[in-house]
Amino acid sequence: MSGRPLDSVCLVAVSKTQAPEALIGAYQNQQRHFGENYVQEALGKQRVLANYRITWHFVGPVQSNKTSIIANQFSWVHSVDRLKIASRLDQQRRPELGPLNVCLQINIDAQSSKSGIALEQLPDLAAGISGYRNLRFRGLMAIPAAGESPESARAAFRKMREAFECLRANGYCIDTLSMGMSGDLESAIQEGSTLVRIGTSIFGPRRQTG
Ligand SMILES: *Cc1c(COP(=O)(O)O)cnc(C)c1O
């Protein structure tokens, strides 16, 4: 146990591949934050669930030809890793919706296959992303390498926490450390996560798609 109050960590239910009925079930258990990875799939569910008071988080890779939809159909984007994408989200977000909450995704294990920026790029990207009027820079997100030992995930989370504290010490008003999934949420929370993104532990195994 981390000894932290339960309400200090936001739970985002990552519902990719799950049918709307599964989201409704979680909603009836008071779940309000849902995360999706694929734009078209998310749009379908958002149509079905239009009357539910859901906060939608986009957690998948952001393609530049999808930024307009993402900018206006979601409240949060966790996976920004280029200023070009940030700039498009900013330009395309309708101002009357209020600022879009964004996190910068860090490739914390320097995996060639993963999206996200290197920690060395963070100072520049953080400065850049803070200049957009329709975006609100909220914090950092990471997905540590899968299949590594729990201790290596913990080390990755600790590096994230240090980078986060360093930005705060430099005057950034960020409050979100988006880390922890079904397999590693305990160490993520112990290392200071403020938001966990949980799929299989809520919904069971992902359904086959396509
Ligand atoms: C699928 C996904 C999750 C949830 O993963 P689980 O291991 O099922 O909890 C969290 N974050 C991102 C970015 C994902 O793509």
PDB file of C-alpha atoms and ligand atoms in Angstrom:
ATOM      1  CA  MET A   1       0.000   0.000   0.000  1.00  0.00           C
ATOM      2  CA  SER A   2       1.244   3.458  -0.819  1.00  0.00           C
ATOM      3  CA  GLY A   3      -0.605   5.108   2.052  1.00  0.00           C
ATOM      4  CA  ARG A   4      -1.971   7.744  -0.316  1.00  0.00           C
ATOM      5  CA  PRO A   5      -5.623   8.812  -0.182  1.00  0.00           C
ATOM      6  CA  LEU A   6      -7.666   7.033  -2.845  1.00  0.00           C
ATOM      7  CA  ASP A   7      -9.009  10.230  -4.349  1.00  0.00           C
ATOM      8  CA  SER A   8      -5.507  11.500  -5.103  1.00  0.00           C
ATOM      9  CA  VAL A   9      -5.358   9.183  -8.117  1.00  0.00           C
ATOM     10  CA  CYS A  10      -7.728   9.579 -11.070  1.00  0.00           C
ATOM     11  CA  LEU A  11      -8.855   6.319 -12.644  1.00  0.00           C
ATOM     12  CA  VAL A  12      -9.268   6.391 -16.419  1.00  0.00           C
ATOM     13  CA  ALA A  13     -10.991   3.255 -17.752  1.00  0.00           C
ATOM     14  CA  VAL A  14      -9.327   2.436 -21.074  1.00  0.00           C
ATOM     15  CA  SER A  15     -12.144   0.956 -23.120  1.00  0.00           C
ATOM     16  CA  LYS A  16     -10.544   0.263 -26.503  1.00  0.00           C
ATOM     17  CA  THR A  17     -12.149  -2.749 -28.239  1.00  0.00           C
ATOM     18  CA  GLN A  18     -14.958  -2.807 -25.650  1.00  0.00           C
ATOM     19  CA  ALA A  19     -18.595  -2.407 -26.681  1.00  0.00           C
ATOM     20  CA  PRO A  20     -20.663   0.532 -25.388  1.00  0.00           C
ATOM     21  CA  GLU A  21     -22.503  -1.827 -23.015  1.00  0.00           C
ATOM     22  CA  ALA A  22     -19.240  -2.457 -21.176  1.00  0.00           C
ATOM     23  CA  LEU A  23     -18.751   1.282 -20.691  1.00  0.00           C
ATOM     24  CA  ILE A  24     -22.319   1.649 -19.461  1.00  0.00           C
ATOM     25  CA  GLY A  25     -21.683  -1.079 -16.893  1.00  0.00           C
ATOM     26  CA  ALA A  26     -18.648   0.792 -15.575  1.00  0.00           C
ATOM     27  CA  TYR A  27     -20.584   4.072 -15.657  1.00  0.00           C
ATOM     28  CA  GLN A  28     -23.270   2.548 -13.467  1.00  0.00           C
ATOM     29  CA  ASN A  29     -20.458   1.843 -10.997  1.00  0.00           C
ATOM     30  CA  GLN A  30     -19.613   5.574 -10.949  1.00  0.00           C
ATOM     31  CA  GLN A  31     -16.829   5.466 -13.540  1.00  0.00           C
ATOM     32  CA  ARG A  32     -16.766   8.797 -15.409  1.00  0.00           C
ATOM     33  CA  HIS A  33     -13.362   8.988 -17.131  1.00  0.00           C
ATOM     34  CA  PHE A  34     -12.882   6.776 -20.193  1.00  0.00           C
ATOM     35  CA  GLY A  35      -9.851   6.434 -22.453  1.00  0.00           C
ATOM     36  CA  GLU A  36      -9.801   5.436 -26.105  1.00  0.00           C
ATOM     37  CA  ASN A  37      -6.966   4.758 -28.587  1.00  0.00           C
ATOM     38  CA  TYR A  38      -8.644   4.764 -31.984  1.00  0.00           C
ATOM     39  CA  VAL A  39     -10.560   7.744 -33.322  1.00  0.00           C
ATOM     40  CA  GLN A  40     -13.200   5.980 -35.403  1.00  0.00           C
ATOM     41  CA  GLU A  41     -13.949   3.455 -32.689  1.00  0.00           C
ATOM     42  CA  ALA A  42     -14.227   6.225 -30.110  1.00  0.00           C
ATOM     43  CA  LEU A  43     -16.602   8.268 -32.264  1.00  0.00           C
ATOM     44  CA  GLY A  44     -18.992   5.337 -32.524  1.00  0.00           C
ATOM     45  CA  LYS A  45     -19.122   4.932 -28.761  1.00  0.00           C
ATOM     46  CA  GLN A  46     -19.419   8.665 -28.169  1.00  0.00           C
ATOM     47  CA  ARG A  47     -22.507   8.714 -30.394  1.00  0.00           C
ATOM     48  CA  VAL A  48     -24.131   5.872 -28.469  1.00  0.00           C
ATOM     49  CA  LEU A  49     -23.167   7.390 -25.116  1.00  0.00           C
ATOM     50  CA  ALA A  50     -23.918  11.019 -25.977  1.00  0.00           C
ATOM     51  CA  ASN A  51     -26.283  11.423 -23.023  1.00  0.00           C
ATOM     52  CA  TYR A  52     -23.828  10.141 -20.430  1.00  0.00           C
ATOM     53  CA  ARG A  53     -21.664  12.593 -18.512  1.00  0.00           C
ATOM     54  CA  ILE A  54     -18.367  11.071 -19.594  1.00  0.00           C
ATOM     55  CA  THR A  55     -14.971  12.763 -19.710  1.00  0.00           C
ATOM     56  CA  TRP A  56     -13.177  11.353 -22.760  1.00  0.00           C
ATOM     57  CA  HIS A  57      -9.403  10.877 -22.813  1.00  0.00           C
ATOM     58  CA  PHE A  58      -7.469  10.140 -25.992  1.00  0.00           C
ATOM     59  CA  VAL A  59      -4.513   7.877 -25.143  1.00  0.00           C
ATOM     60  CA  GLY A  60      -3.458   6.456 -28.532  1.00  0.00           C
ATOM     61  CA  PRO A  61      -0.955   7.718 -31.084  1.00  0.00           C
ATOM     62  CA  VAL A  62      -2.138  10.996 -32.653  1.00  0.00           C
ATOM     63  CA  GLN A  63      -2.061  11.034 -36.448  1.00  0.00           C
ATOM     64  CA  SER A  64      -1.971  14.503 -37.946  1.00  0.00           C
ATOM     65  CA  ASN A  65      -4.987  13.845 -40.191  1.00  0.00           C
ATOM     66  CA  LYS A  66      -7.079  13.066 -37.068  1.00  0.00           C
ATOM     67  CA  THR A  67      -6.201  16.097 -34.969  1.00  0.00           C
ATOM     68  CA  SER A  68      -9.357  18.003 -35.779  1.00  0.00           C
ATOM     69  CA  ILE A  69     -11.607  15.239 -34.470  1.00  0.00           C
ATOM     70  CA  ILE A  70      -9.408  14.591 -31.458  1.00  0.00           C
ATOM     71  CA  ALA A  71      -9.222  18.285 -30.606  1.00  0.00           C
ATOM     72  CA  ASN A  72     -12.999  18.612 -30.398  1.00  0.00           C
ATOM     73  CA  GLN A  73     -14.264  15.202 -29.288  1.00  0.00           C
ATOM     74  CA  PHE A  74     -12.014  14.717 -26.280  1.00  0.00           C
ATOM     75  CA  SER A  75     -11.267  16.642 -23.075  1.00  0.00           C
ATOM     76  CA  TRP A  76      -7.788  15.187 -22.694  1.00  0.00           C
ATOM     77  CA  VAL A  77      -4.976  14.002 -24.963  1.00  0.00           C
ATOM     78  CA  HIS A  78      -2.254  12.043 -23.149  1.00  0.00           C
ATOM     79  CA  SER A  79      -0.075  11.234 -26.122  1.00  0.00           C
ATOM     80  CA  VAL A  80       1.263  14.481 -27.574  1.00  0.00           C
ATOM     81  CA  ASP A  81       4.866  14.052 -28.688  1.00  0.00           C
ATOM     82  CA  ARG A  82       5.446  16.668 -31.401  1.00  0.00           C
ATOM     83  CA  LEU A  83       4.905  20.409 -31.524  1.00  0.00           C
ATOM     84  CA  LYS A  84       3.406  20.023 -34.980  1.00  0.00           C
ATOM     85  CA  ILE A  85       0.627  17.936 -33.432  1.00  0.00           C
ATOM     86  CA  ALA A  86       0.219  20.354 -30.530  1.00  0.00           C
ATOM     87  CA  SER A  87      -0.043  23.251 -32.932  1.00  0.00           C
ATOM     88  CA  ARG A  88      -2.749  21.525 -34.979  1.00  0.00           C
ATOM     89  CA  LEU A  89      -4.724  20.590 -31.856  1.00  0.00           C
ATOM     90  CA  ASP A  90      -4.505  24.193 -30.710  1.00  0.00           C
ATOM     91  CA  GLN A  91      -5.650  25.613 -34.038  1.00  0.00           C
ATOM     92  CA  GLN A  92      -8.486  23.144 -34.422  1.00  0.00           C
ATOM     93  CA  ARG A  93      -9.881  23.147 -30.883  1.00  0.00           C
ATOM     94  CA  ARG A  94     -13.047  25.238 -30.805  1.00  0.00           C
ATOM     95  CA  PRO A  95     -12.340  27.969 -28.236  1.00  0.00           C
ATOM     96  CA  GLU A  96     -15.837  27.770 -26.761  1.00  0.00           C
ATOM     97  CA  LEU A  97     -15.022  24.251 -25.522  1.00  0.00           C
ATOM     98  CA  GLY A  98     -12.306  25.644 -23.254  1.00  0.00           C
ATOM     99  CA  PRO A  99      -8.694  24.513 -23.419  1.00  0.00           C
ATOM    100  CA  LEU A 100      -7.863  20.922 -24.317  1.00  0.00           C
ATOM    101  CA  ASN A 101      -5.917  19.205 -21.519  1.00  0.00           C
ATOM    102  CA  VAL A 102      -2.678  17.738 -22.850  1.00  0.00           C
ATOM    103  CA  CYS A 103       0.134  15.594 -21.530  1.00  0.00           C
ATOM    104  CA  LEU A 104       3.487  15.095 -23.199  1.00  0.00           C
ATOM    105  CA  GLN A 105       4.260  11.433 -23.776  1.00  0.00           C
ATOM    106  CA  ILE A 106       7.773  10.424 -22.724  1.00  0.00           C
ATOM    107  CA  ASN A 107       9.513   7.401 -24.238  1.00  0.00           C
ATOM    108  CA  ILE A 108      10.943   6.603 -20.834  1.00  0.00           C
ATOM    109  CA  ASP A 109      12.728   3.391 -21.780  1.00  0.00           C
ATOM    110  CA  ALA A 110      14.055   4.755 -25.083  1.00  0.00           C
ATOM    111  CA  GLN A 111      12.288   1.995 -27.014  1.00  0.00           C
ATOM    112  CA  SER A 112      12.591   2.483 -30.753  1.00  0.00           C
ATOM    113  CA  SER A 113       9.095   1.061 -31.306  1.00  0.00           C
ATOM    114  CA  LYS A 114       7.291   3.435 -28.950  1.00  0.00           C
ATOM    115  CA  SER A 115       5.968   6.908 -29.435  1.00  0.00           C
ATOM    116  CA  GLY A 116       7.031   9.649 -27.116  1.00  0.00           C
ATOM    117  CA  ILE A 117       9.878  12.082 -26.770  1.00  0.00           C
ATOM    118  CA  ALA A 118      13.238  11.518 -25.113  1.00  0.00           C
ATOM    119  CA  LEU A 119      13.627  13.148 -21.709  1.00  0.00           C
ATOM    120  CA  GLU A 120      16.333  15.379 -23.210  1.00  0.00           C
ATOM    121  CA  GLN A 121      13.705  16.947 -25.480  1.00  0.00           C
ATOM    122  CA  LEU A 122      11.340  17.697 -22.610  1.00  0.00           C
ATOM    123  CA  PRO A 123      12.492  21.239 -21.731  1.00  0.00           C
ATOM    124  CA  ASP A 124      11.988  22.438 -25.320  1.00  0.00           C
ATOM    125  CA  LEU A 125       8.667  20.669 -25.823  1.00  0.00           C
ATOM    126  CA  ALA A 126       7.318  21.842 -22.464  1.00  0.00           C
ATOM    127  CA  ALA A 127       8.192  25.433 -23.300  1.00  0.00           C
ATOM    128  CA  GLY A 128       6.643  25.120 -26.744  1.00  0.00           C
ATOM    129  CA  ILE A 129       3.422  23.480 -25.652  1.00  0.00           C
ATOM    130  CA  SER A 130       2.817  26.049 -22.937  1.00  0.00           C
ATOM    131  CA  GLY A 131       2.437  28.799 -25.518  1.00  0.00           C
ATOM    132  CA  TYR A 132      -0.841  27.621 -27.023  1.00  0.00           C
ATOM    133  CA  ARG A 133      -4.012  29.374 -26.016  1.00  0.00           C
ATOM    134  CA  ASN A 134      -6.399  26.467 -26.644  1.00  0.00           C
ATOM    135  CA  LEU A 135      -4.243  23.866 -24.909  1.00  0.00           C
ATOM    136  CA  ARG A 136      -3.621  23.441 -21.214  1.00  0.00           C
ATOM    137  CA  PHE A 137      -0.372  21.641 -20.432  1.00  0.00           C
ATOM    138  CA  ARG A 138      -1.282  19.261 -17.583  1.00  0.00           C
ATOM    139  CA  GLY A 139       1.697  16.918 -17.261  1.00  0.00           C
ATOM    140  CA  LEU A 140       3.511  13.846 -18.473  1.00  0.00           C
ATOM    141  CA  MET A 141       2.531  10.377 -19.631  1.00  0.00           C
ATOM    142  CA  ALA A 142       4.564   7.199 -20.142  1.00  0.00           C
ATOM    143  CA  ILE A 143       4.139   3.519 -20.986  1.00  0.00           C
ATOM    144  CA  PRO A 144       7.180   1.601 -19.667  1.00  0.00           C
ATOM    145  CA  ALA A 145       8.469  -1.337 -21.707  1.00  0.00           C
ATOM    146  CA  ALA A 146       6.152  -4.346 -21.409  1.00  0.00           C
ATOM    147  CA  GLY A 147       7.517  -7.611 -20.065  1.00  0.00           C
ATOM    148  CA  GLU A 148      10.350  -6.003 -18.151  1.00  0.00           C
ATOM    149  CA  SER A 149      10.764  -6.684 -14.454  1.00  0.00           C
ATOM    150  CA  PRO A 150       8.574  -4.819 -11.970  1.00  0.00           C
ATOM    151  CA  GLU A 151      11.745  -3.143 -10.732  1.00  0.00           C
ATOM    152  CA  SER A 152      12.575  -1.689 -14.138  1.00  0.00           C
ATOM    153  CA  ALA A 153       9.036  -0.318 -14.445  1.00  0.00           C
ATOM    154  CA  ARG A 154       9.471   1.213 -11.010  1.00  0.00           C
ATOM    155  CA  ALA A 155      12.750   2.825 -12.045  1.00  0.00           C
ATOM    156  CA  ALA A 156      11.026   4.251 -15.123  1.00  0.00           C
ATOM    157  CA  PHE A 157       8.194   5.668 -12.998  1.00  0.00           C
ATOM    158  CA  ARG A 158      10.732   7.223 -10.659  1.00  0.00           C
ATOM    159  CA  LYS A 159      12.462   8.963 -13.572  1.00  0.00           C
ATOM    160  CA  MET A 160       9.081  10.284 -14.681  1.00  0.00           C
ATOM    161  CA  ARG A 161       8.391  11.643 -11.228  1.00  0.00           C
ATOM    162  CA  GLU A 162      11.766  13.403 -11.190  1.00  0.00           C
ATOM    163  CA  ALA A 163      11.138  14.987 -14.593  1.00  0.00           C
ATOM    164  CA  PHE A 164       7.691  16.083 -13.430  1.00  0.00           C
ATOM    165  CA  GLU A 165       9.039  17.653 -10.217  1.00  0.00           C
ATOM    166  CA  CYS A 166      11.792  19.335 -12.175  1.00  0.00           C
ATOM    167  CA  LEU A 167       9.269  21.046 -14.464  1.00  0.00           C
ATOM    168  CA  ARG A 168       7.231  22.143 -11.466  1.00  0.00           C
ATOM    169  CA  ALA A 169      10.341  23.549  -9.822  1.00  0.00           C
ATOM    170  CA  ASN A 170      10.863  25.522 -13.026  1.00  0.00           C
ATOM    171  CA  GLY A 171       7.469  27.137 -12.716  1.00  0.00           C
ATOM    172  CA  TYR A 172       5.200  24.914 -14.810  1.00  0.00           C
ATOM    173  CA  CYS A 173       1.766  24.573 -13.190  1.00  0.00           C
ATOM    174  CA  ILE A 174       1.341  20.916 -14.081  1.00  0.00           C
ATOM    175  CA  ASP A 175      -0.578  18.458 -11.912  1.00  0.00           C
ATOM    176  CA  THR A 176      -0.797  15.196 -13.843  1.00  0.00           C
ATOM    177  CA  LEU A 177       1.527  12.237 -13.929  1.00  0.00           C
ATOM    178  CA  SER A 178      -0.283   9.763 -16.198  1.00  0.00           C
ATOM    179  CA  MET A 179       1.315   6.387 -15.544  1.00  0.00           C
ATOM    180  CA  GLY A 180       0.241   2.925 -14.450  1.00  0.00           C
ATOM    181  CA  MET A 181      -1.770   0.290 -16.332  1.00  0.00           C
ATOM    182  CA  SER A 182      -3.305  -3.028 -15.202  1.00  0.00           C
ATOM    183  CA  GLY A 183       0.063  -4.747 -14.807  1.00  0.00           C
ATOM    184  CA  ASP A 184       1.972  -2.071 -12.957  1.00  0.00           C
ATOM    185  CA  LEU A 185      -0.438   0.302 -11.273  1.00  0.00           C
ATOM    186  CA  GLU A 186       0.749  -0.381  -7.743  1.00  0.00           C
ATOM    187  CA  SER A 187       4.334   0.630  -8.352  1.00  0.00           C
ATOM    188  CA  ALA A 188       3.126   3.571 -10.473  1.00  0.00           C
ATOM    189  CA  ILE A 189       1.004   4.854  -7.574  1.00  0.00           C
ATOM    190  CA  GLN A 190       3.787   4.290  -5.082  1.00  0.00           C
ATOM    191  CA  GLU A 191       6.085   6.337  -7.304  1.00  0.00           C
ATOM    192  CA  GLY A 192       3.672   9.248  -7.506  1.00  0.00           C
ATOM    193  CA  SER A 193       1.230   8.638 -10.351  1.00  0.00           C
ATOM    194  CA  THR A 194      -1.800  10.950 -10.232  1.00  0.00           C
ATOM    195  CA  LEU A 195      -3.716   9.185 -13.008  1.00  0.00           C
ATOM    196  CA  VAL A 196      -3.785   5.505 -13.925  1.00  0.00           C
ATOM    197  CA  ARG A 197      -5.070   4.165 -17.241  1.00  0.00           C
ATOM    198  CA  ILE A 198      -6.646   0.770 -16.665  1.00  0.00           C
ATOM    199  CA  GLY A 199      -8.122  -1.523 -19.318  1.00  0.00           C
ATOM    200  CA  THR A 200      -8.067  -5.267 -18.717  1.00  0.00           C
ATOM    201  CA  SER A 201      -8.413  -5.111 -14.927  1.00  0.00           C
ATOM    202  CA  ILE A 202     -11.748  -3.314 -15.402  1.00  0.00           C
ATOM    203  CA  PHE A 203     -13.149  -4.857 -18.569  1.00  0.00           C
ATOM    204  CA  GLY A 204     -11.365  -8.202 -18.836  1.00  0.00           C
ATOM    205  CA  PRO A 205      -9.379  -9.212 -21.932  1.00  0.00           C
ATOM    206  CA  ARG A 206      -9.660  -6.993 -24.977  1.00  0.00           C
ATOM    207  CA  ARG A 207     -12.071  -8.142 -27.664  1.00  0.00           C
ATOM    208  CA  GLN A 208     -10.799  -9.057 -31.102  1.00  0.00           C
ATOM    209  CA  THR A 209     -11.285  -6.294 -33.628  1.00  0.00           C
ATOM    210  CA  GLY A 210     -11.148  -6.156 -37.382  1.00  0.00           C
TER     211      GLY A 210
HETATM  212  C1  LIG B   1      -4.548  -0.132 -23.653  1.00  0.00           C
HETATM  213  C2  LIG B   1      -3.896   0.961 -22.913  1.00  0.00           C
HETATM  214  C3  LIG B   1      -3.971   1.042 -21.512  1.00  0.00           C
HETATM  215  C4  LIG B   1      -4.652  -0.006 -20.649  1.00  0.00           C
HETATM  216  O1  LIG B   1      -3.865  -1.178 -20.617  1.00  0.00           O
HETATM  217  P1  LIG B   1      -4.232  -2.418 -19.665  1.00  0.00           P
HETATM  218  O2  LIG B   1      -2.942  -3.160 -19.587  1.00  0.00           O
HETATM  219  O3  LIG B   1      -5.306  -3.175 -20.344  1.00  0.00           O
HETATM  220  O4  LIG B   1      -4.666  -1.885 -18.353  1.00  0.00           O
HETATM  221  C5  LIG B   1      -3.397   2.138 -20.901  1.00  0.00           C
HETATM  222  N1  LIG B   1      -2.771   3.101 -21.599  1.00  0.00           N
HETATM  223  C6  LIG B   1      -2.665   3.047 -22.930  1.00  0.00           C
HETATM  224  C7  LIG B   1      -1.962   4.146 -23.662  1.00  0.00           C
HETATM  225  C8  LIG B   1      -3.211   1.973 -23.631  1.00  0.00           C
HETATM  226  O5  LIG B   1      -3.086   1.931 -24.964  1.00  0.00           O
END
